[in-house]
XYZ file of C-alpha atoms in Angstrom:
649
model
C 30.549 -2.289 195.678
C 34.164 -3.458 195.268
C 33.462 -4.348 191.664
C 32.129 -0.831 191.043
C 35.237 0.713 192.602
C 37.548 -1.469 190.487
C 35.670 -0.561 187.330
C 35.864 3.146 188.156
C 39.591 2.866 188.842
C 40.250 1.067 185.536
C 38.238 3.690 183.694
C 40.243 6.466 185.376
C 43.534 4.795 184.402
C 42.426 4.410 180.793
C 41.337 8.045 180.705
C 44.700 9.158 182.146
C 46.585 7.106 179.553
C 44.563 8.785 176.797
C 45.322 12.185 178.315
C 49.062 11.449 178.461
C 49.130 10.132 174.881
C 47.247 13.193 173.704
C 49.726 15.471 175.498
C 52.614 13.659 173.823
C 50.855 14.122 170.479
C 50.408 17.849 171.163
C 54.102 18.175 172.021
C 55.050 16.408 168.812
C 52.637 18.619 166.870
C 54.244 21.752 168.350
C 57.713 20.523 167.460
C 56.658 19.823 163.871
C 55.210 23.288 163.410
C 58.656 24.406 162.187
C 58.082 22.293 159.074
C 55.049 24.453 158.249
C 57.146 27.622 158.593
C 59.877 26.101 156.417
C 57.323 25.116 153.748
C 55.937 28.670 153.773
C 59.441 30.169 153.371
C 60.202 27.804 150.512
C 56.883 28.728 148.894
C 57.657 32.455 149.176
C 61.109 31.890 147.662
C 59.563 29.861 144.840
C 57.077 32.686 144.138
C 59.935 35.197 144.169
C 62.016 33.107 141.767
C 59.130 31.999 139.503
C 56.276 34.525 139.662
C 54.302 32.560 137.084
C 53.688 29.824 139.734
C 52.244 32.305 142.260
C 48.622 31.144 141.959
C 49.458 27.429 142.272
C 51.877 27.885 145.186
C 49.555 30.254 147.078
C 46.661 27.805 146.666
C 48.749 24.914 148.034
C 50.016 27.025 150.935
C 46.443 28.061 151.726
C 45.309 24.411 151.805
C 48.218 23.461 154.079
C 47.472 26.367 156.461
C 43.777 25.427 156.609
C 44.578 21.744 157.306
C 47.097 22.692 159.983
C 44.682 25.159 161.611
C 41.927 22.530 161.625
C 44.343 19.994 163.172
C 45.407 22.422 165.908
C 41.829 23.395 166.741
C 40.718 19.748 166.883
C 43.697 18.861 169.105
C 42.976 21.722 171.495
C 39.283 20.788 171.727
C 40.116 17.153 172.464
C 42.736 18.179 175.034
C 40.183 20.374 176.780
C 37.630 17.554 176.791
C 40.120 15.009 178.177
C 41.302 17.484 180.798
C 37.759 18.237 181.974
C 36.810 14.540 181.962
C 39.965 13.641 183.904
C 39.323 16.285 186.548
C 35.698 15.143 186.886
C 36.777 11.494 187.240
C 39.480 12.390 189.755
C 36.967 14.152 191.984
C 34.553 11.153 191.748
C 37.254 8.484 192.318
C 35.847 5.904 194.974
C 37.659 5.231 198.252
C 37.398 2.774 201.130
C 34.696 3.421 203.673
C 35.151 2.945 207.353
C 32.589 0.599 208.906
C 32.283 -0.445 212.463
C 33.837 -3.848 213.226
C 31.061 -4.699 215.610
C 28.180 -3.627 213.323
C 26.326 -6.427 211.635
C 23.697 -4.261 209.953
C 23.883 -3.908 206.168
C 25.520 -0.605 205.002
C 23.580 1.548 202.637
C 25.359 3.104 199.631
C 26.110 6.686 200.673
C 28.234 9.473 199.223
C 31.966 8.684 199.457
C 33.660 10.659 202.227
C 36.950 12.329 201.494
C 40.314 11.266 202.893
C 40.297 14.172 205.298
C 36.846 13.234 206.579
C 37.880 9.617 207.042
C 41.052 10.601 208.865
C 39.088 13.013 211.019
C 36.682 10.221 211.887
C 39.561 7.880 212.784
C 41.190 10.580 214.909
C 37.830 11.086 216.675
C 37.522 7.342 217.271
C 41.092 7.234 218.643
C 40.273 10.069 221.000
C 37.146 8.200 222.084
C 39.202 5.056 222.587
C 41.668 6.968 224.755
C 38.738 8.483 226.670
C 37.147 5.074 227.146
C 40.454 3.695 228.259
C 40.836 6.535 230.803
C 37.288 6.057 232.094
C 37.883 2.348 232.416
C 41.014 2.952 234.456
C 39.096 5.330 236.735
C 36.296 2.855 237.187
C 38.782 0.102 237.789
C 40.489 2.239 240.492
C 37.158 2.985 242.156
C 35.785 -0.561 242.096
C 38.952 -2.568 242.695
C 37.418 -4.023 245.808
C 34.654 -5.512 243.737
C 35.294 -8.610 241.666
C 32.614 -7.626 239.195
C 34.415 -4.336 238.517
C 37.633 -6.152 237.789
C 35.924 -8.393 235.309
C 34.160 -5.490 233.669
C 37.430 -3.397 233.515
C 39.299 -6.273 231.924
C 36.637 -6.769 229.352
C 36.638 -3.023 228.523
C 40.421 -2.884 228.135
C 40.359 -5.944 225.953
C 37.763 -4.431 223.681
C 39.632 -1.117 223.479
C 42.878 -2.881 222.641
C 41.129 -4.808 219.944
C 39.752 -1.567 218.468
C 43.008 0.461 218.664
C 45.073 -1.821 216.421
C 42.493 -1.959 213.598
C 42.159 1.813 213.877
C 45.951 2.271 213.568
C 46.075 -0.086 210.604
C 43.156 1.688 209.045
C 44.846 5.011 209.647
C 48.057 3.765 208.041
C 46.121 2.447 205.082
C 44.252 5.719 204.741
C 47.464 7.738 205.028
C 49.123 5.533 202.415
C 46.092 5.809 200.175
C 46.009 9.560 200.750
C 49.704 9.815 199.927
C 49.220 7.751 196.797
C 46.284 9.844 195.686
C 48.112 13.013 196.688
C 51.161 11.923 194.703
C 48.898 11.058 191.805
C 47.262 14.447 192.058
C 50.660 16.148 192.373
C 51.914 14.237 189.343
C 48.860 15.334 187.409
C 49.395 18.891 188.592
C 53.017 18.751 187.505
C 51.952 17.266 184.183
C 49.465 20.108 183.699
C 52.102 22.667 184.798
C 54.733 21.157 182.528
C 52.308 20.951 179.617
C 51.333 24.572 180.112
C 55.012 25.586 180.100
C 55.675 23.164 177.274
C 53.162 25.004 175.127
C 55.114 28.185 175.789
C 58.518 26.534 175.401
C 57.532 24.750 172.183
C 55.931 27.831 170.693
C 57.223 28.751 167.268
C 56.319 32.386 167.753
C 59.673 34.164 167.690
C 58.564 37.613 166.656
C 58.568 39.274 163.304
C 60.964 42.101 164.080
C 63.696 43.032 166.508
C 61.347 44.801 168.902
C 58.948 41.859 169.155
C 61.821 39.376 169.562
C 63.380 41.416 172.361
C 59.932 41.702 173.946
C 59.586 37.902 173.859
C 63.068 37.498 175.362
C 62.261 39.910 178.182
C 58.933 38.160 178.873
C 60.379 34.657 178.523
C 60.265 33.535 182.185
C 59.925 29.812 181.515
C 63.553 29.195 182.355
C 63.279 30.890 185.743
C 59.986 29.124 186.421
C 61.574 25.787 185.510
C 64.493 26.454 187.816
C 62.073 27.418 190.581
C 59.904 24.364 189.886
C 62.822 21.922 189.701
C 62.813 21.278 193.472
C 59.068 20.700 193.495
C 59.277 18.216 190.590
C 62.166 16.333 192.215
C 60.255 16.214 195.523
C 57.101 14.873 193.810
C 59.160 12.279 191.909
C 60.870 11.167 195.156
C 57.464 10.752 196.790
C 56.245 8.909 193.695
C 59.224 6.528 193.960
C 58.390 5.918 197.632
C 54.745 5.220 196.799
C 55.767 3.034 193.847
C 57.534 0.737 196.309
C 54.143 -0.298 197.736
C 52.535 -3.455 196.514
C 49.175 -2.221 195.468
C 47.494 -2.225 192.085
C 47.218 1.538 192.151
C 50.999 2.121 192.136
C 51.164 1.278 188.456
C 49.297 4.485 187.760
C 51.797 6.350 189.951
C 54.759 4.771 188.123
C 53.240 5.667 184.774
C 52.542 9.202 185.961
C 56.111 9.571 187.302
C 57.533 8.234 184.043
C 55.356 10.670 182.123
C 56.456 13.559 184.375
C 60.114 12.677 183.781
C 59.557 12.472 180.049
C 57.658 15.747 179.915
C 60.206 17.367 182.239
C 63.025 16.339 179.927
C 61.045 17.461 176.908
C 60.298 20.760 178.648
C 63.972 21.322 179.417
C 64.919 20.439 175.850
C 62.178 22.640 174.426
C 63.070 25.403 176.849
C 66.733 25.275 175.829
C 65.696 25.028 172.204
C 63.428 28.060 172.530
C 66.164 30.016 174.297
C 68.584 29.047 171.550
C 66.006 29.874 168.887
C 65.124 33.189 170.506
C 68.806 34.007 170.727
C 69.304 32.958 167.121
C 66.239 34.888 166.000
C 67.405 37.860 168.053
C 70.788 37.754 166.342
C 69.067 37.293 163.000
C 66.662 40.183 163.627
C 69.555 42.350 164.782
C 71.328 41.402 161.571
C 68.181 42.024 159.508
C 67.652 45.393 161.226
C 71.246 46.458 160.619
C 71.071 45.040 157.099
C 67.847 46.982 156.465
C 69.514 50.170 157.704
C 72.549 49.411 155.535
C 70.333 48.667 152.541
C 68.380 51.876 153.117
C 71.591 53.889 153.456
C 73.152 52.305 150.391
C 69.974 52.824 148.373
C 69.794 56.462 149.464
C 73.412 57.051 148.533
C 72.804 55.279 145.239
C 69.946 57.665 144.432
C 72.201 60.582 145.321
C 74.985 59.239 143.112
C 72.578 58.642 140.228
C 71.855 62.367 140.213
C 73.015 63.592 136.828
C 73.664 67.141 138.028
C 76.626 68.697 136.289
C 78.377 71.937 136.989
C 77.661 74.898 134.766
C 81.195 76.175 135.113
C 84.531 75.278 136.618
C 83.654 76.539 140.123
C 80.340 74.651 140.397
C 81.936 71.514 138.962
C 84.764 71.773 141.512
C 82.168 72.087 144.281
C 80.352 68.969 143.056
C 83.665 67.148 142.743
C 84.581 67.979 146.348
C 81.170 66.746 147.492
C 81.699 63.580 145.464
C 85.132 63.013 147.013
C 83.607 63.439 150.475
C 80.877 60.953 149.535
C 83.503 58.552 148.227
C 85.343 58.741 151.555
C 82.056 58.163 153.392
C 81.371 55.100 151.244
C 84.916 53.842 151.882
C 84.386 54.256 155.625
C 81.059 52.404 155.366
C 83.046 49.330 154.372
C 83.508 48.701 158.105
C 79.734 48.420 158.552
C 79.430 46.035 155.595
C 82.371 44.016 156.942
C 80.715 43.847 160.380
C 77.513 42.542 158.772
C 79.568 40.009 156.831
C 81.240 38.822 160.023
C 77.852 38.469 161.736
C 76.601 36.492 158.750
C 79.674 34.265 158.798
C 79.329 33.570 162.539
C 75.647 32.661 162.174
C 76.474 30.364 159.263
C 79.220 28.678 161.277
C 76.713 28.103 164.099
C 74.250 26.592 161.628
C 71.563 29.246 161.958
C 68.197 27.991 160.658
C 67.850 31.086 158.455
C 71.323 30.635 156.992
C 70.037 30.601 153.439
C 68.017 33.804 153.852
C 70.866 35.501 155.743
C 73.306 34.492 153.005
C 71.010 35.956 150.352
C 70.602 39.156 152.376
C 74.354 39.519 152.852
C 74.962 38.824 149.173
C 72.401 41.524 148.367
C 74.157 43.990 150.705
C 77.536 43.123 149.163
C 76.157 43.634 145.660
C 74.616 46.950 146.679
C 77.899 48.125 148.217
C 79.981 47.059 145.215
C 77.438 48.661 142.886
C 77.496 51.860 144.946
C 81.304 51.972 144.863
C 81.251 51.504 141.087
C 78.653 54.257 140.707
C 80.638 56.560 142.998
C 83.782 55.893 140.961
C 81.915 56.485 137.694
C 80.353 59.678 139.058
C 83.750 60.888 140.276
C 85.294 60.084 136.896
C 82.560 62.027 135.106
C 82.965 65.031 137.397
C 86.745 64.883 137.063
C 86.430 64.744 133.296
C 83.961 67.626 133.404
C 86.302 69.629 135.643
C 89.268 68.861 133.378
C 87.118 69.871 130.401
C 86.342 73.242 131.974
C 90.011 73.688 132.849
C 91.010 72.827 129.293
C 88.336 75.142 127.941
C 89.664 77.954 130.121
C 93.233 77.273 128.984
C 92.184 77.034 125.338
C 90.136 80.237 125.500
C 92.944 82.079 127.268
C 95.466 80.819 124.735
C 93.182 81.680 121.836
C 92.745 85.169 123.258
C 96.507 85.484 123.639
C 96.997 84.275 120.065
C 94.387 86.775 118.856
C 96.228 89.585 120.629
C 99.494 88.448 119.073
C 97.845 88.157 115.689
C 96.725 91.771 115.982
C 100.367 92.780 116.406
C 101.654 90.364 113.771
C 99.064 91.511 111.242
C 100.171 95.139 111.409
C 100.753 96.753 107.993
C 103.176 99.350 109.310
C 106.385 98.897 107.278
C 108.271 102.023 108.288
C 108.801 105.406 106.735
C 112.527 105.167 106.336
C 115.414 102.857 107.046
C 115.748 103.925 110.658
C 112.037 103.483 111.267
C 111.880 100.066 109.617
C 114.998 99.004 111.503
C 113.301 99.893 114.792
C 110.143 98.050 113.716
C 112.145 95.021 112.667
C 114.072 94.946 115.943
C 110.880 95.292 117.989
C 109.093 92.615 115.958
C 112.055 90.245 116.214
C 111.901 90.533 119.985
C 108.115 90.109 119.843
C 108.413 87.070 117.594
C 111.046 85.435 119.782
C 108.994 85.974 122.915
C 105.796 84.806 121.213
C 107.391 81.640 119.920
C 108.918 80.767 123.296
C 105.852 81.508 125.444
C 103.349 80.266 122.899
C 105.157 77.016 122.234
C 105.356 76.343 125.965
C 101.641 76.968 126.389
C 100.811 74.943 123.301
C 102.881 72.018 124.574
C 101.100 72.197 127.930
C 97.639 72.307 126.354
C 98.450 69.543 123.842
C 99.805 67.383 126.655
C 96.610 67.918 128.641
C 94.512 67.146 125.569
C 96.431 63.965 124.780
C 96.148 62.763 128.365
C 92.392 63.387 128.388
C 91.957 61.590 125.072
C 94.136 58.687 126.259
C 91.943 58.430 129.366
C 88.916 57.885 127.081
C 87.290 61.186 127.980
C 83.601 61.221 127.185
C 84.038 64.486 125.224
C 87.122 63.306 123.357
C 85.674 64.415 120.006
C 85.067 67.952 121.268
C 88.517 68.041 122.832
C 90.075 66.910 119.553
C 88.223 69.717 117.742
C 89.524 72.217 120.276
C 93.029 70.876 119.799
C 92.832 71.087 116.012
C 91.402 74.590 116.132
C 94.022 75.781 118.599
C 96.893 74.239 116.641
C 95.505 75.802 113.481
C 95.363 79.208 115.175
C 98.921 78.767 116.422
C 100.092 77.761 112.953
C 98.312 80.799 111.519
C 100.043 83.029 114.056
C 103.431 81.536 113.215
C 102.732 81.997 109.523
C 101.538 85.536 110.136
C 104.669 86.343 112.122
C 106.795 84.833 109.394
C 104.942 86.891 106.826
C 105.373 89.995 108.949
C 109.072 89.245 109.325
C 109.402 88.814 105.572
C 107.486 92.017 104.928
C 109.662 93.931 107.363
C 112.738 92.342 105.811
C 111.517 93.343 102.367
C 110.719 96.823 103.642
C 114.144 96.977 105.181
C 115.707 95.943 101.884
C 113.631 98.543 100.040
C 114.535 101.387 102.339
C 118.122 100.183 102.459
C 118.114 100.095 98.653
C 116.912 103.679 98.536
C 119.427 104.626 101.178
C 122.220 102.760 99.378
C 121.221 104.452 96.150
C 121.460 107.800 97.864
C 124.844 106.940 99.281
C 126.117 105.710 95.901
C 124.842 108.870 94.267
C 126.623 110.900 96.882
C 129.804 108.927 96.284
C 129.418 109.297 92.516
C 128.920 112.999 92.926
C 132.000 113.064 95.089
C 133.983 111.243 92.458
C 132.641 113.570 89.864
C 133.894 116.467 91.959
C 137.309 114.789 92.206
C 137.758 114.603 88.389
C 138.527 118.317 87.918
C 141.241 117.977 90.540
C 142.737 115.090 88.586
C 142.568 117.122 85.421
C 144.160 120.102 87.077
C 146.933 117.857 88.272
C 147.401 116.735 84.676
C 147.938 120.302 83.608
C 150.227 121.230 86.460
C 152.198 118.046 86.598
C 154.852 117.300 83.949
C 155.773 113.897 85.369
C 154.036 110.992 83.557
C 154.586 108.664 86.489
C 152.858 111.019 88.812
C 149.935 111.306 86.445
C 149.744 107.535 86.113
C 149.798 107.039 89.858
C 147.153 109.687 90.365
C 144.901 108.150 87.737
C 145.475 104.655 89.087
C 144.604 105.781 92.620
C 141.403 107.403 91.381
C 140.403 104.321 89.392
C 141.177 102.072 92.375
C 138.880 104.147 94.560
C 136.153 103.476 92.010
C 136.419 99.663 92.469
C 134.475 99.747 95.794
C 131.891 101.903 94.134
C 131.662 99.381 91.295
C 130.774 96.592 93.741
C 128.186 98.819 95.378
C 126.631 99.617 92.018
C 126.495 95.939 91.107
C 124.922 95.127 94.505
C 122.382 97.850 93.899
C 121.527 96.292 90.557
C 121.066 92.884 92.177
C 118.964 94.340 94.994
C 116.884 96.225 92.475
C 116.234 93.030 90.552
C 115.172 91.240 93.747
C 112.980 94.091 94.872
C 111.292 94.308 91.485
C 110.370 90.616 91.927
C 108.836 91.412 95.306
C 107.151 94.758 94.704
C 104.889 95.916 91.987
C 103.144 99.091 91.052
C 104.416 102.407 92.339
C 107.121 100.874 94.471
C 108.424 98.879 91.525
C 108.479 102.088 89.449
C 110.247 103.908 92.262
C 112.818 101.135 92.479
C 113.373 101.212 88.727
C 113.580 105.020 88.673
C 116.069 105.104 91.502
C 118.115 102.394 89.908
C 118.155 104.294 86.585
C 119.168 107.464 88.362
C 122.097 105.704 89.986
C 123.043 103.940 86.776
C 122.853 107.231 84.834
C 125.087 108.926 87.346
C 127.381 105.907 87.260
C 127.565 105.984 83.503
C 128.329 109.667 83.576
C 131.062 109.024 86.084
C 132.468 106.254 83.975
C 132.383 108.477 80.881
C 134.097 111.233 82.808
C 136.679 108.773 84.066
C 137.269 107.501 80.568
C 137.771 111.046 79.344
C 140.228 111.699 82.154
C 142.042 108.465 81.343
C 142.324 109.449 77.663
C 143.486 112.888 78.653
C 146.078 111.492 81.035
C 147.260 109.089 78.365
C 147.544 111.882 75.840
C 149.414 114.101 78.251
C 151.667 111.250 79.250
C 152.445 110.434 75.631
C 153.112 114.087 74.960
C 155.469 114.362 77.881
C 157.202 111.173 76.909
C 157.535 112.430 73.329
C 159.005 115.686 74.464
C 161.422 113.823 76.655
C 162.527 111.626 73.782
C 162.900 114.645 71.541
C 164.916 116.352 74.201
C 167.130 113.336 74.649
C 167.527 113.011 70.898
C 168.388 116.663 70.552
C 170.952 116.363 73.255
C 172.384 113.257 71.654
C 172.436 114.904 68.288
C 174.191 117.910 69.780
C 176.766 115.629 71.286
C 177.233 113.815 68.102
C 177.641 116.963 66.199
C 180.382 117.957 68.544
C 182.243 114.746 67.988
C 181.544 114.254 64.305
C 185.045 114.665 63.349
C 186.217 111.446 64.904
C 185.829 108.226 62.895
C 185.696 105.893 65.919
C 182.908 107.779 67.454
C 180.937 107.575 64.255
C 181.085 103.829 64.336
C 179.459 103.944 67.789
C 176.578 106.144 66.701
C 174.737 103.827 64.530
C 173.293 101.383 67.211
C 172.574 104.069 69.791
C 171.013 106.285 67.268
C 168.893 103.481 65.999
C 167.638 102.612 69.466
C 166.823 106.193 70.240
C 165.053 106.490 66.965
C 162.951 103.398 67.749
C 162.047 104.723 71.166
C 160.887 108.014 69.744
C 158.848 106.342 67.072
C 157.177 104.224 69.651
């Protein structure tokens, strides 16, 4: 029977060692499950980078998943079998049986009583021993007068004493055995408890989104359970150390169980801390991914809005779109804080060595690219709208200026040249003021528009060709207006010269007629006046007054020649006719003047002749009165000769 118990105990120890090794293998398998997740991530990245390898990579990943699933299922089945076998063996583990020390009959093999039953039997025997001892004392007190009673009482006490010590030793052995088995059972319970928690702590299930991760964190009570179980584990290990101090073959199993509990406890704490760290890291990562997804969605939505090619139909609608674009640009600028916050989260996780650092870095790089791309698109959209708004402004300015030029052209193209000199003078004065104002205002507006055009072309406006056409057309219209005003000014000047010519002709004719009326007065003075000097002065004064008229006539001839080069047709004939009329009157005046001059000369000569004759007569009379004197006769010859010469002249 002892050999059977030893064999059963050895088999139980071997089975427990297998169970512990298998639990260590399961813990190692759980820890290595991260490699499978890493391989799957690398496979997905490889498919994303090289889509042509999708079929090969997916086939390999499928084989790995199937092998891993088969390994996990096989491990769980074996663990369940070992656990059930171990529990069955623990319940059937043999124990010492209590036999009577005075029985000599062979003991039949019966079902093994439990420790509680054996202890209860020992307690019952101790009570019986105490009862026997009390009965013996009573009998000894009643029969102390009989020698036989004394001998029988002594024999009873001796037998009871002999039974009490073996019972106490047996009880101690049973209690020690019970404690050892209890410690063993407690160690196994702790191993099962730790392994159950270890499966949770070593789980690689961290959730696939923020909600599931936060749910796992809220339901992750392993840490609290471990803290609550710490006292129990320490108490069981202390009891195991006390039992291990005994010198029995069974304590080796207790030592091994205690060592295994310590190892699993340490692994559990490490796995628990690792899972807490991983859950925290995954939580941070999922928070980052959630915020990054929101940022990506927002940036993508804004990008679609910016890519809208809507353009304003006029200046007002374009200004409205431009204001909306400026507001969007400010919103995008403000969103830089969100992108910066994501970048800081990414940087902190990278500094802490987050396991998804590579994926987080790619996500952040994607967000940064999206934000930079959005800013570029916003800037391009704003530039387009600004250029469109400037184009509408320029178009409005150009159209307004062209309208203004057209209105000025209508005035400058007038064919009204005046009816007379006064009228044409008024027209010329009014047009001079109009021309001065037009040149000043128009040049200022043209400079403003040309400056705007040059700035838009220098800024590489998308409609630079159209703007250049507008500029050329506007400058051409302005040049036409200037030319038209110059032509109008020349026409008015020519009209002024024409009317002034006619007016000057009329004035010259009036002056000629006046001079013609003055000639009879000169002639009458010739008749009435007997003084040659007076006649000469009068004629000289009249001829001098004609000098101004001579210059006017010459100027009229020059003006007529110029006007004939300008005008043709009826006006040229009118100019020629008027000129001939003036020249005819002038010739008549000159002829009349010449006649008056001849007449004055004749009269003057006549008067001078009569004066000489009178002087000669007087001299001759004087000579005749003195003819008798010889001396006086000698004096006559030179004087008489001089007088004679003067008269002849």
